[in-house]
XYZ file of C-alpha atoms in Angstrom:
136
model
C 0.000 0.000 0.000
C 1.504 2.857 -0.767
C 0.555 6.077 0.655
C -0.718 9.586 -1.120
C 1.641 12.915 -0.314
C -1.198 14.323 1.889
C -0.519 11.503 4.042
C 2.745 11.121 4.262
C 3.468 14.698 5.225
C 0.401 14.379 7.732
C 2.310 11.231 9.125
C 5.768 12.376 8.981
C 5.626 15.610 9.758
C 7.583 17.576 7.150
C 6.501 19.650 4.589
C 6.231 18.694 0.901
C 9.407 20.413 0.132
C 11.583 18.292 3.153
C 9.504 15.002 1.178
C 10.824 15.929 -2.351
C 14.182 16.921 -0.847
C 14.777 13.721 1.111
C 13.499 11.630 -2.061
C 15.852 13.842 -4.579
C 18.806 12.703 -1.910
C 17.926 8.730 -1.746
C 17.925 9.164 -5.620
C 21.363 10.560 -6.026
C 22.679 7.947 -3.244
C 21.456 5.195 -4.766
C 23.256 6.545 -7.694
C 26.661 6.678 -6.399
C 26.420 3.791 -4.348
C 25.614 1.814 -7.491
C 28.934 3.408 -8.912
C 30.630 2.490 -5.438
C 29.393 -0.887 -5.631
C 29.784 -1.753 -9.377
C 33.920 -0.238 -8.967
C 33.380 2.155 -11.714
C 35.070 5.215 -10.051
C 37.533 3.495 -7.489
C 38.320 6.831 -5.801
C 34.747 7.085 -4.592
C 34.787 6.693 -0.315
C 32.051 5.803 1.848
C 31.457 9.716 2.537
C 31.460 10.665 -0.590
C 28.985 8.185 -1.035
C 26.750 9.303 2.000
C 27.319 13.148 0.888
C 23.412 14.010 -0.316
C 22.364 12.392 2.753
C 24.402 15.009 4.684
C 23.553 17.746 2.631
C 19.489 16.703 2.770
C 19.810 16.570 6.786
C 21.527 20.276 6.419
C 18.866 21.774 4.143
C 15.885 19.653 5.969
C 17.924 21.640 9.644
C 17.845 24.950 7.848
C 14.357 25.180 6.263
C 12.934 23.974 9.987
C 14.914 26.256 11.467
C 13.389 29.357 8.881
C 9.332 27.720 9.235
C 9.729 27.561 13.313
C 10.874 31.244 13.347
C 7.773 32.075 10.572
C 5.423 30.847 12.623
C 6.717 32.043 15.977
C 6.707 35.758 14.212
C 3.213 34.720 13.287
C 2.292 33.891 16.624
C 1.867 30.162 16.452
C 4.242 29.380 18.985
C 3.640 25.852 20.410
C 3.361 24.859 16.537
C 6.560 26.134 16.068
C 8.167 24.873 19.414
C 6.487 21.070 18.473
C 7.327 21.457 14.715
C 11.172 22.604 15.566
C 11.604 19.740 18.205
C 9.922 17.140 15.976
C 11.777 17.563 12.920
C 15.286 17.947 14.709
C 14.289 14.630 16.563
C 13.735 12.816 13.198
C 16.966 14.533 11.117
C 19.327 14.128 14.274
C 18.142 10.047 14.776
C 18.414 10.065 10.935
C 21.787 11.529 11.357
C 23.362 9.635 13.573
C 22.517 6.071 11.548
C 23.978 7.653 8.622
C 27.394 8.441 10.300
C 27.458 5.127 12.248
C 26.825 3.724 9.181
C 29.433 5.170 7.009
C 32.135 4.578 9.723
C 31.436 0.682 9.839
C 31.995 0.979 6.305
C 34.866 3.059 6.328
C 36.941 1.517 8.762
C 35.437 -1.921 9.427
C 35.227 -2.121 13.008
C 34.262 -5.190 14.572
C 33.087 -3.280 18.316
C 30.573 -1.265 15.934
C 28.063 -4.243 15.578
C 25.210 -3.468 13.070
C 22.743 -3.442 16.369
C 24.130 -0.061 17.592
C 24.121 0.666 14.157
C 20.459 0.399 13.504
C 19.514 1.826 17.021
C 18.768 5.053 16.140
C 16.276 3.690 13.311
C 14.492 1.304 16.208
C 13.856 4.916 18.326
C 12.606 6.478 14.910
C 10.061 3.742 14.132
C 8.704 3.538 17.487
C 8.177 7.312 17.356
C 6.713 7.223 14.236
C 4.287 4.253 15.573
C 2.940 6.840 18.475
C 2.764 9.858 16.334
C 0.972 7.959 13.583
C -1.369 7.221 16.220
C -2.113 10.459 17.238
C -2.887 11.540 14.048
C -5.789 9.400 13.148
């Protein structure tokens, strides 16, 4: 089942932009790690790789940061205060498994077990369970 933008931004909580700019980065990662994977450009590293992830979770920080202070200047402050806290929960936890991610790949570290790892994703699913359960 797959679910109609209305929803997903009523679910997730970002705006359509955050959507299409998170989409736009899985696209361009998928396209480099296919590069990465298939050995076509050998000088490619893991954070090179992992770059439009980074660069989503900056722009994704930075147009929260300029909606919280709109709508504080518009007077809609606990919006903003449960918008800014929200999103910076779900970009930080997103965040984190990206660069514990690209480190086990990196350097190959056998006390960085693929548990830890997906942590931060466990804490973002459960989060997601209770908040799509406030919605409907």
């Amino acid at each position: 089942m797959l679910f109609s933008l209305r929803e997903l931004v009523q679910w997730l909580g970002l705006a359509q932009f955050e959507v299409f700019l998170h989409a736009s980065a899985l696209l361009i990662f998928s396209v480099l790690l296919a590069v990465k994977v298939d050995g076509f450009a050998s000088s490619l590293s893991w954070w090179n790789v992992f770059i439009p992830f980074f660069a989503a979770d900056g722009l994704g920080t930075y147009f929260t940061a300029i909606v919280s202070v709109r709508l504080f200047q518009d007077g809609e402050k606990r919006l903003a205060v449960l918008r800014l806290f929200w999103i910076l929960t779900i970009l930080s936890l997103k965040f984190v498994f990206e660069m514990l991610l690209c480190q086990k790949l990196v350097q190959r570290n056998p006390d960085l077990w693929y548990g830890l790892i997906m942590s931060p994703v466990f804490i973002l699913l459960q989060l997601l369970m209770i908040r799509a359960c406030r919605v409907n």
